[in-house]
XYZ file of C-alpha atoms in Angstrom:
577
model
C -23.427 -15.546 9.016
C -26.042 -15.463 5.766
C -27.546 -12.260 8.018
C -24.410 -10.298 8.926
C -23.956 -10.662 4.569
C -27.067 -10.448 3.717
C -29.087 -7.594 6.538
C -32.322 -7.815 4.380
C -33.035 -11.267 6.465
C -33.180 -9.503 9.360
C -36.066 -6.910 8.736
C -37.783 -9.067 6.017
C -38.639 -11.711 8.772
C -40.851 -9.360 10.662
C -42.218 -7.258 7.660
C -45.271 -6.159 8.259
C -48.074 -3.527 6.141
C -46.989 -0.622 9.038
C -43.641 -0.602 7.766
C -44.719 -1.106 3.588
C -46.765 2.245 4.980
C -44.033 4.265 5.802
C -41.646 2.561 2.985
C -44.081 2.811 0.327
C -44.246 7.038 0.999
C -40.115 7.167 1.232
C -39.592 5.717 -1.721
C -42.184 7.145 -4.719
C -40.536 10.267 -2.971
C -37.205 8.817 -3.147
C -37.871 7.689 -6.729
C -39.212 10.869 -7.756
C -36.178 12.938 -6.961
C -33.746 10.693 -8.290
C -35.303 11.226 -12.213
C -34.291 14.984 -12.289
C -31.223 14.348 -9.987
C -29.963 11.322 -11.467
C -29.891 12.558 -15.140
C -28.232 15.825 -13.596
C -25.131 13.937 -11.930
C -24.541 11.916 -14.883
C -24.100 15.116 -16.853
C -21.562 15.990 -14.187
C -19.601 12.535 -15.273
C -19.711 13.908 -18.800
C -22.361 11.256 -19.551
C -25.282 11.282 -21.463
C -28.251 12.001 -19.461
C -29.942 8.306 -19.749
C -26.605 6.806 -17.630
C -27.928 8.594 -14.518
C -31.174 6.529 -14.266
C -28.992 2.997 -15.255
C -27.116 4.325 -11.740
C -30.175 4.407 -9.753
C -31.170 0.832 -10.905
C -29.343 -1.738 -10.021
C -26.989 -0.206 -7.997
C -29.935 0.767 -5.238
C -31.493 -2.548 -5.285
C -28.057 -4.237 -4.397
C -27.315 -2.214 -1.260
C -31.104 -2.618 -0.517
C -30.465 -6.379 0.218
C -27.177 -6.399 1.272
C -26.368 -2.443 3.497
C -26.781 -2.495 7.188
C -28.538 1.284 6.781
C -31.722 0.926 6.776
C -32.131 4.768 5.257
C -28.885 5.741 3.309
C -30.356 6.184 -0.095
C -27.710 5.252 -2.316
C -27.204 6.450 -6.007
C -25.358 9.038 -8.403
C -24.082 11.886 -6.516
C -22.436 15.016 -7.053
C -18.574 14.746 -5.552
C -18.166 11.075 -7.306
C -19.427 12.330 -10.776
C -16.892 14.638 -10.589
C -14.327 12.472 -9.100
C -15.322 10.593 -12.125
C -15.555 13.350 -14.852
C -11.715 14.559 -13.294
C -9.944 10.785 -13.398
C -11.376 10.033 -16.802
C -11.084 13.568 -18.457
C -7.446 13.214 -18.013
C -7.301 10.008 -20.659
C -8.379 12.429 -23.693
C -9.973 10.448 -25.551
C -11.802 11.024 -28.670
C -15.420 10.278 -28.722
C -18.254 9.056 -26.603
C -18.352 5.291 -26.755
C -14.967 5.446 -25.504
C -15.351 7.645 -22.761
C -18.117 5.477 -21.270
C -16.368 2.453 -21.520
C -13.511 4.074 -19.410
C -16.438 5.398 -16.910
C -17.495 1.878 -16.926
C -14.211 0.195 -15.980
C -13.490 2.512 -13.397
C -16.628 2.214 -11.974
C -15.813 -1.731 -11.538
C -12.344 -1.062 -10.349
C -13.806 1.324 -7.802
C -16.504 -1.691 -6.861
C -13.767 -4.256 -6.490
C -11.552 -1.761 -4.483
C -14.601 -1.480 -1.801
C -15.352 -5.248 -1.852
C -11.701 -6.524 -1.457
C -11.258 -3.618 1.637
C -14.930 -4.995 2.934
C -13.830 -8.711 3.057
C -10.410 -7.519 4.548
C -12.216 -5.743 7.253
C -10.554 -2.141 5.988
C -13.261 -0.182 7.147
C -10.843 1.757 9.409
C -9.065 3.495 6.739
C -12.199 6.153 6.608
C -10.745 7.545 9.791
C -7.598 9.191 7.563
C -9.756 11.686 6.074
C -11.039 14.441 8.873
C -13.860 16.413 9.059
C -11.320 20.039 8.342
C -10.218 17.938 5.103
C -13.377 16.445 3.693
C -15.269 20.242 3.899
C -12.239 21.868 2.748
C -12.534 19.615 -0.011
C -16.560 19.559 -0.460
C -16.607 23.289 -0.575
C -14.014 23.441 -3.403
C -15.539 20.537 -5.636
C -18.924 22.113 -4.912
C -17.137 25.622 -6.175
C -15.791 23.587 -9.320
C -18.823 21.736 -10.328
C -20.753 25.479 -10.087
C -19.156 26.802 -12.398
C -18.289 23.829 -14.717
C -22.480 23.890 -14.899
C -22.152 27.617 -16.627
C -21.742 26.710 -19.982
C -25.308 25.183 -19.534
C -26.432 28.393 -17.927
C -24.699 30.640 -20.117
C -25.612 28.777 -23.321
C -21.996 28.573 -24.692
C -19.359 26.159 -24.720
C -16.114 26.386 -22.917
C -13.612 23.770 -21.706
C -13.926 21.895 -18.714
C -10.968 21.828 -16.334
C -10.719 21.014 -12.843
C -8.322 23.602 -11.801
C -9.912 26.877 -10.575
C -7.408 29.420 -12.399
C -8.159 27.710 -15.911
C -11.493 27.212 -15.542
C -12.274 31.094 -15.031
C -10.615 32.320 -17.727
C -12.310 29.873 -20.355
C -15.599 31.162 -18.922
C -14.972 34.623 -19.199
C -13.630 34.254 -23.011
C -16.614 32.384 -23.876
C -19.142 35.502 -22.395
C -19.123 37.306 -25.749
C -20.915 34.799 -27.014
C -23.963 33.914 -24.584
C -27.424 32.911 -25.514
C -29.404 35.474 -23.938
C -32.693 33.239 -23.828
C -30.912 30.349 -22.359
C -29.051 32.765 -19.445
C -32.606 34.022 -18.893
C -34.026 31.157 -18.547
C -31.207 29.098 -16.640
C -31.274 32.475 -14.652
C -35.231 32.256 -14.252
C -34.349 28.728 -12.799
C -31.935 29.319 -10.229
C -33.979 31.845 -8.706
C -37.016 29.953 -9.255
C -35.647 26.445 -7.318
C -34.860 28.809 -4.536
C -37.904 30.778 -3.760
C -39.744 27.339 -3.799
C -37.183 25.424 -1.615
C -37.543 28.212 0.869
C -41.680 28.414 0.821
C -41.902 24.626 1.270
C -38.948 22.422 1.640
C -41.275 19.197 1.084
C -42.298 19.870 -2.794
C -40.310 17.603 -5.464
C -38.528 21.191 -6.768
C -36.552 19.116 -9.358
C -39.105 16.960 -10.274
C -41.539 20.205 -10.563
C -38.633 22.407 -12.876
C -38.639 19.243 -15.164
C -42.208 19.482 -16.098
C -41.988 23.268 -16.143
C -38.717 23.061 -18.297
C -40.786 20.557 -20.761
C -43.410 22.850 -20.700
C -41.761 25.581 -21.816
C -39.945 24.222 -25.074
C -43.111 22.924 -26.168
C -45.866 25.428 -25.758
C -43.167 28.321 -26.569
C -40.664 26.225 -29.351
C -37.562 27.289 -27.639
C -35.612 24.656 -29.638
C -36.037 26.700 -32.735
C -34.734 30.000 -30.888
C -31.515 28.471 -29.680
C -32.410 26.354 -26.514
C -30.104 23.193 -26.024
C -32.729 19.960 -25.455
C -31.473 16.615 -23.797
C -32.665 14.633 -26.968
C -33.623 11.281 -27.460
C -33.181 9.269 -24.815
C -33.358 5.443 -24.999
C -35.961 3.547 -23.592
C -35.564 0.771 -21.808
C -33.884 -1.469 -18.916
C -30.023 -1.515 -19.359
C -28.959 -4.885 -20.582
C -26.102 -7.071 -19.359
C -23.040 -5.958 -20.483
C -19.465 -6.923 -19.348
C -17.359 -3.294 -19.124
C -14.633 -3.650 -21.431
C -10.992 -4.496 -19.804
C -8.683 -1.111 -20.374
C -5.144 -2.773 -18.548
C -3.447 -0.490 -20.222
C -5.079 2.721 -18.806
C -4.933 0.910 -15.193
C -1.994 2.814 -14.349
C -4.095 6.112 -14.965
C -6.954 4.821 -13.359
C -5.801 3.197 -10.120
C -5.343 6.530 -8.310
C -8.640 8.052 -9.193
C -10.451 4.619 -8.150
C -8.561 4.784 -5.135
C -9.651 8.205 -4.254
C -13.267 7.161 -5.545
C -13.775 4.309 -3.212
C -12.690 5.737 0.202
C -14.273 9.005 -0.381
C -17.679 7.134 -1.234
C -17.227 5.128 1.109
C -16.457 7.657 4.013
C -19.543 9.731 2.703
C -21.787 7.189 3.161
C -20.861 6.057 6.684
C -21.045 9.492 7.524
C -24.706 9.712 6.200
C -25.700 6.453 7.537
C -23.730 6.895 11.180
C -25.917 10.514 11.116
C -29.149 8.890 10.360
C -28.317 5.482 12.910
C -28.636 7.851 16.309
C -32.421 8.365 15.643
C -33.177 4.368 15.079
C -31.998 2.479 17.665
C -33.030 -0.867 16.383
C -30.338 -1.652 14.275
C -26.804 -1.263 14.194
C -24.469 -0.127 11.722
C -21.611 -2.207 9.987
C -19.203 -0.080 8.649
C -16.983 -3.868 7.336
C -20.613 -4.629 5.503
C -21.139 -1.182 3.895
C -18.108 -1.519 2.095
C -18.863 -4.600 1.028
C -22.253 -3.322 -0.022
C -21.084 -0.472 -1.841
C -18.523 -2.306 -3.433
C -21.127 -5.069 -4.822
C -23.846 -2.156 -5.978
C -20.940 -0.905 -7.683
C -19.124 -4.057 -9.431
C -22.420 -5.390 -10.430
C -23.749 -1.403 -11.281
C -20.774 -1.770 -13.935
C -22.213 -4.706 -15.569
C -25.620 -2.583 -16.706
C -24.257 0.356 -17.296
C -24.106 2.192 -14.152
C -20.948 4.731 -12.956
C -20.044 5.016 -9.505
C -22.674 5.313 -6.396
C -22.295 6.099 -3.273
C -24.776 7.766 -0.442
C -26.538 10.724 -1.077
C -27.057 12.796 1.672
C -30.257 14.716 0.200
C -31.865 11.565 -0.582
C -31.475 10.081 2.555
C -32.882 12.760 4.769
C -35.984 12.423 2.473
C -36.169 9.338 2.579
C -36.025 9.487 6.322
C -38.284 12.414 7.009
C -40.581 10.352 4.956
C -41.036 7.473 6.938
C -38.386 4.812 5.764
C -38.069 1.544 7.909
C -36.182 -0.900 6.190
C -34.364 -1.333 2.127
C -37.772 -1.871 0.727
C -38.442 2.109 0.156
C -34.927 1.318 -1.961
C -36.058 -1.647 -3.926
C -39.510 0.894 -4.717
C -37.497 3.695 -5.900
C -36.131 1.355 -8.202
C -38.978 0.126 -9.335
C -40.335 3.850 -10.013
C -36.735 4.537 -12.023
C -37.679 1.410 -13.873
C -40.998 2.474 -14.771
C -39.904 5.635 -16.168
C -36.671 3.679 -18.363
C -39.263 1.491 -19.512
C -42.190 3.687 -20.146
C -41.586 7.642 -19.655
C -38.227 7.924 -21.746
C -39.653 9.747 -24.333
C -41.466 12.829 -22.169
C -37.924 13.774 -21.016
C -36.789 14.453 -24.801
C -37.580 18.374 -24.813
C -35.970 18.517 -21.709
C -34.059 21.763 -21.571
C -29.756 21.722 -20.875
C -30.223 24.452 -18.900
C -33.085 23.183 -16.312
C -30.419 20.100 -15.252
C -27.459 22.647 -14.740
C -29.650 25.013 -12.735
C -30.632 21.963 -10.417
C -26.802 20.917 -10.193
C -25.969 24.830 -8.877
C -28.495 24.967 -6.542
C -28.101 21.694 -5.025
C -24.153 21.802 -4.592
C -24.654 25.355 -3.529
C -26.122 23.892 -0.294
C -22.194 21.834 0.425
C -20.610 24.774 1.133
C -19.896 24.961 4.459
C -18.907 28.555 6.084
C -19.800 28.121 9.547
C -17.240 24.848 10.194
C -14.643 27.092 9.150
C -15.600 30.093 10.596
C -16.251 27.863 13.678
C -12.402 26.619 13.558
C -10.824 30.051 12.687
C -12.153 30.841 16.438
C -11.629 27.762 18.625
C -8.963 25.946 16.713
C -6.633 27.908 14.261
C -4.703 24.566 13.256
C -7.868 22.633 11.792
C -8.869 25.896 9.712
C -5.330 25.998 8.288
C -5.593 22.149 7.814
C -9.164 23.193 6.108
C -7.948 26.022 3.845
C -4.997 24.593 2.795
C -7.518 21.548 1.690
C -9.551 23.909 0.197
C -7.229 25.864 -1.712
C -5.187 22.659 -3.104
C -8.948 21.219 -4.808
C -9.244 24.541 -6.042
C -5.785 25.455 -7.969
C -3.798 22.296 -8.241
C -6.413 19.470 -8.977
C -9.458 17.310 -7.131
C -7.568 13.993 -6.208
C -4.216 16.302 -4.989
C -6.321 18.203 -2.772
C -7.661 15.602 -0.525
C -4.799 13.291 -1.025
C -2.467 16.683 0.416
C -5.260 17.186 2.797
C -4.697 13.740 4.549
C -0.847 13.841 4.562
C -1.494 17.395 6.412
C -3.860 15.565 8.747
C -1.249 12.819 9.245
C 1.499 15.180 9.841
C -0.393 17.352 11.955
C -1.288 14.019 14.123
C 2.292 13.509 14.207
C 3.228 16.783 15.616
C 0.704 16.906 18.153
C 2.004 13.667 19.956
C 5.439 14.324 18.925
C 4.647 17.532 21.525
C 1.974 16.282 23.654
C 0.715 18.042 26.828
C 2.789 17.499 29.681
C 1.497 18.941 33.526
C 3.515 19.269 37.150
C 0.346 17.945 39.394
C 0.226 19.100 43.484
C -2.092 17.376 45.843
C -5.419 19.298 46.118
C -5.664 20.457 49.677
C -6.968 18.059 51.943
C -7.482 15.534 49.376
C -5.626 13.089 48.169
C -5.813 13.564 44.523
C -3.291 15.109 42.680
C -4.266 18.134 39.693
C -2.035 20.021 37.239
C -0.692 23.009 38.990
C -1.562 25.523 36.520
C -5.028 25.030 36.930
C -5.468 24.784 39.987
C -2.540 27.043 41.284
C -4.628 28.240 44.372
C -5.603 25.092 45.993
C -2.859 23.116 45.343
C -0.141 21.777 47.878
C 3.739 21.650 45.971
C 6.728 20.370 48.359
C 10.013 21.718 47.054
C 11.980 17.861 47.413
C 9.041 16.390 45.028
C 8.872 16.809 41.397
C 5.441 14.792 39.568
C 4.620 14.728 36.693
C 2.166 13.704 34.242
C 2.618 12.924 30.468
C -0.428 12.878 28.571
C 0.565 10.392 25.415
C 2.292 7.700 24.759
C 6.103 7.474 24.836
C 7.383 6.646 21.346
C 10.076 7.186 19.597
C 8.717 10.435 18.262
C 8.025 12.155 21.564
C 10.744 10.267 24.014
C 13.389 13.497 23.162
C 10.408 15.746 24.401
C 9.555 13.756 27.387
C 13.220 14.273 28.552
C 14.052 17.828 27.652
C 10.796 18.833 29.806
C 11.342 16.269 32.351
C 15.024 18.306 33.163
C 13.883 21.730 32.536
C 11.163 20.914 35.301
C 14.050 19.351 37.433
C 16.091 22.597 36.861
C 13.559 24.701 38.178
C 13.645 22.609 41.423
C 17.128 22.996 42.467
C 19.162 20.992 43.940
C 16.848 20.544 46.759
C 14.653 17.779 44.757
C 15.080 14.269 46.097
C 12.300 12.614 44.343
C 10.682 12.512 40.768
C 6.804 10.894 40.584
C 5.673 10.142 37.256
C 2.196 9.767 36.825
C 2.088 7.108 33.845
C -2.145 6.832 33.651
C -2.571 8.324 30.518
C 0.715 6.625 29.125
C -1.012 3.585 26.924
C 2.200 2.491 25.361
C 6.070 2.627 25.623
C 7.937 1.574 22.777
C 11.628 0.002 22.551
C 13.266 3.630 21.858
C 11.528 5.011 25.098
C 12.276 2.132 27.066
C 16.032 2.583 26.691
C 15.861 6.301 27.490
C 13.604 5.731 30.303
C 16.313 3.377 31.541
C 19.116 5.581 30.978
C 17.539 8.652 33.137
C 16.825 6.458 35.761
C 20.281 5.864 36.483
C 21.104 9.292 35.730
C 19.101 10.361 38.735
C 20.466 7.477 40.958
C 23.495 9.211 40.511
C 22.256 12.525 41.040
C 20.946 11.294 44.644
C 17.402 11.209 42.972
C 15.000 8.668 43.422
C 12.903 8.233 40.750
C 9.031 6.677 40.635
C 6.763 5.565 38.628
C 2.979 5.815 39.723
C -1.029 4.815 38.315
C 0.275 2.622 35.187
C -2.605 0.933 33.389
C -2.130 -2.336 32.850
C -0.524 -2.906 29.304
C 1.953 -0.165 30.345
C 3.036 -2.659 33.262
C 3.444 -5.452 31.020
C 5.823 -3.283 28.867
C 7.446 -2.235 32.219
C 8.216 -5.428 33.341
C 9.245 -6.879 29.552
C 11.569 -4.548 28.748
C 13.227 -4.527 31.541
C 12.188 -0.878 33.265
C 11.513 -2.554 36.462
C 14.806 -4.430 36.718
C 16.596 -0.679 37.009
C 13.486 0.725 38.516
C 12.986 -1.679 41.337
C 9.678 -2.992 41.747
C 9.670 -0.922 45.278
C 9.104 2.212 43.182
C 6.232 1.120 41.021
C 2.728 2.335 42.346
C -0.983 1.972 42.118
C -1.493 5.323 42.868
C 0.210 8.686 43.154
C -0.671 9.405 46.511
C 0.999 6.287 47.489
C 4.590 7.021 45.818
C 4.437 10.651 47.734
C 3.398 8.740 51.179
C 6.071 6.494 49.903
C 8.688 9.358 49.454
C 8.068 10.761 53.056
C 8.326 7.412 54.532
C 12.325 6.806 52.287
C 12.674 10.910 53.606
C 11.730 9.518 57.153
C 14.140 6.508 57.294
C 16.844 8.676 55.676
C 16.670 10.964 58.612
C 16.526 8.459 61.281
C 19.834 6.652 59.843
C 21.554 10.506 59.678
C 20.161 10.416 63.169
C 22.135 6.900 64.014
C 25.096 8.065 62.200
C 25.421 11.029 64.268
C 24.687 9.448 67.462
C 27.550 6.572 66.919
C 29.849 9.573 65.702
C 29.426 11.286 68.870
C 29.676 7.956 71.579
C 32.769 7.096 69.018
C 34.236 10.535 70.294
């Protein structure tokens, strides 16, 4: 129990130097990324610069002990800060010290949201958002940060909104007033980042445009011709601080949290589940990740931290460069602690400009145009599902575009088993296994009296109407010479009370229609329901079967008898005479 709460126990026991080896490398890499990154993300919050390293204290030495990933590097990342920037922005308020506090506070509801659905065992709820939604979704925040990171790049100042059509025009009424030497140099940066991520993808490039940035404004004064600097920064380790209690901005707040906490979550399971299939010796708990997320976060709140989640960057690095266990975590924090306590005041002619260039490039890399591109050929419903995602996030707002893009999921879910696939099988020739006519039209064997069938869902309430209206258009097409209906019931996993009546009720529609109707290869919870609700009463237990070849052997032998009495008949007709 004190492991499955605590997975540190596990690998700890068996520590060794050839794993401190491989951890030690991972994370002074880790570390080293998460100065430049971590300072960048918390500018995407709208927070000062400093609150990005408080996020990649704490936080990361929580999940270290308690996450089941031996990998995910958690910490500030780009789709939560704006989550963040979007659900707080909307309050209005006034200065600074109150928009942190609010940062704060939803960074511990967001915590406590993750912890109560970890203890509850809620992990399941990351299966509502889809792969079509979550890149429709990623691509369009990725879109909206870009260009929210222009008036960095640009060197003016325009407002900030999260809807696509307002956001463009504020940028193009700010362009007659553009710092040249700042869109040269935020310019110089883009491309710079670039060209050195493609000649080696192993250098610290955000690390290495920090010093260069620094550099710059001191050996050339840029501050005096118009270059925005980060400033004083504070040195130090965040203290203990309780985040203040806004109950009367929970109402506001709840959604956004909401939102927050399953998206964070479901990106770091994905990460982590991605990373799991190359180490084999441990196993991920999806119940515990939420719990550890929701702890790094809760307690993250209490020194200053806004909300974490995995980063995928920073956990193929940390992978690639040899992490075993938490403890490359617990050194990255120890190298973000070194720099709050020590290196504070080297990041103070930091240039704007170098942190938005960083942002661009890196959420550059989460759009995605070969999923969709991938779905527009193979499966037009997913890439509508995807663009209508996409296109929500972009004009109407972040948390109604993947809360739309979910109900569209849902309803699309709905509609496919509402309308599920439903085959006429024949008995491949000389076999005796039975295969959906349509696909195997040559080599099947049909006879004209026998009608089976196979419905490939379940038989709810939503579907049952469906079931039926196919079931007699396929009984049409047979004529009156049908004398028997199969149905195949393997792939049926459930029948609920709505089906069960209507199966009933066409049962004794075709008794009366001289049909005899069968029911063949039920699993066995489908049985159970058969026999509970009555089915096999009206059914007779005679016409339940193991396997389909046994209710058509079955048929021919009722076909058989039926002749042979005809046969009597006739003969005592005649002697009568």
């Amino acid at each position: 129990m004190i492991k499955r709460f605590f997975p540190f126990l596990a690998w700890m026991a068996t520590y060794n130097k050839a794993l401190l080896r491989g951890d030690l490398t991972a994370g002074l890499t880790v570390g080293i990324m998460l100065v430049p990154q971590g300072m960048a993300y918390a500018m995407i919050a709208g927070m000062p610069p400093i609150y990005g390293l408080y996020a990649a204290l704490v936080p990361q030495l929580v999940y270290a002990l308690m996450g089941t990933s031996r990998q995910l590097a958690v910490g500030p990342v780009a789709m939560d800060s704006l989550l963040v920037a979007t659900g707080v922005g909307a309050l209005r308020l006034l200065n600074e010290e109150d928009y942190v506090a609010a940062v704060l506070f939803l960074t511990l509801l967001i915590g406590g949201l993750q912890l109560l659905m970890g203890f509850f065992r809620m992990g399941f709820f990351v299966n509502f958002l889809s792969k079509p939604v979550i890149s429709g979704f990623t691509s369009a925040a990725a879109i909206l940060i870009s260009l929210g990171q222009l008036n960095h790049i640009l060197g003016t100042n325009f407002a900030q909104t999260s809807r696509v059509h307002e956001l463009i025009p504020n940028i193009i009424g700010s362009l007659g007033y553009i710092h040249w030497l700042t869109f040269g140099l935020g310019v110089g940066s883009i491309a710079l980042i670039f060209l050195l991520n493609k000649f080696n993808k192993k250098l610290p490039v955000p690390l290495l445009m920090v010093v260069l940035g620094i550099l710059a404004v001191v050996i050339f004064g840029l501050e005096t011709k118009g270059i925005h600097i980060v400033g004083d920064i504070p040195k130090g380790l965040p203290g203990f601080q309780a985040p203040e209690f806004q109950w009367d901005k929970m109402g506001q707040l709840m959604p956004i949290a909401i939102t927050v906490a399953l998206f964070g979550f479901m990106e770091s399971v994905s990460i982590a589940k991605t990373i799991e299939e190359k180490h084999p010796e441990y196993e991920l708990d999806p119940d515990q990740e939420l719990r550890a997320l929701g702890l790094s976060n809760v307690l993250g709140s209490f020194f200053q931290s806004f909300s974490v989640s995995g980063s995928f960057s920073r956990t193929a690095v940390n992978d690639q460069a040899g992490a075993k266990t938490g403890m490359s975590l617990i050194i990255s924090t120890l190298i973000i602690a070194g720099v709050l306590l020590f290196l504070t005041p080297l990041f103070y002619n930091l240039p704007a400009v170098i942190l938005g260039a960083i942002i661009i490039v890196s959420v550059i890399g989460l759009i995605d145009v070969q999923y969709p591109l991938a779905l527009w050929k193979n499966r037009k419903d997913e890439f509508l599902l995807l663009a209508a995602t996409f296109l929500m996030t972009l004009f109407i707002g972040l948390m109604e575009g993947i809360l739309f893009g979910v109900l569209l999921s849902l309803m699309l879910v709905v509609y496919r088993i509402s309308k599920p696939h439903m085959a006429v099988l024949g008995r491949i020739k000389g076999t005796n296994y039975f295969k959906n006519i349509d696909r195997f039209s040559g080599d099947v064997e049909v006879d004209a009296d026998k009608l089976v069938i196979r419905f490939d869902a379940q038989l709810y309430f939503g579907n049952k109407d469906y079931f039926k209206k196919q079931l007699y258009r396929q009984m049409a097409k047979k004529g009156p010479v049908l004398k028997y209906i199969i149905l195949n019931a393997e792939p049926i996993n459930y029948i609920d009370s709505s089906a069960s009546a209507m199966l009933e009720r066409i049962i004794l529609d075709f008794r009366q229609r001289g049909i005899h109707f069968m029911i063949a290869a039920a699993i066995g919870p489908t049985r159970d329901i058969l026999y509970s609700s009555g089915i096999v009463d009206i059914l007779g237990e005679e016409n339940l079967f193991v396997q389909t070849f046994d209710a058509v052997a079955s048929c021919s032998e009722k076909k058989e008898r039926s002749d042979m009495q005809k046969k009597i008949t006739l003969q005592s007709k005649t002697k009568s005479l």
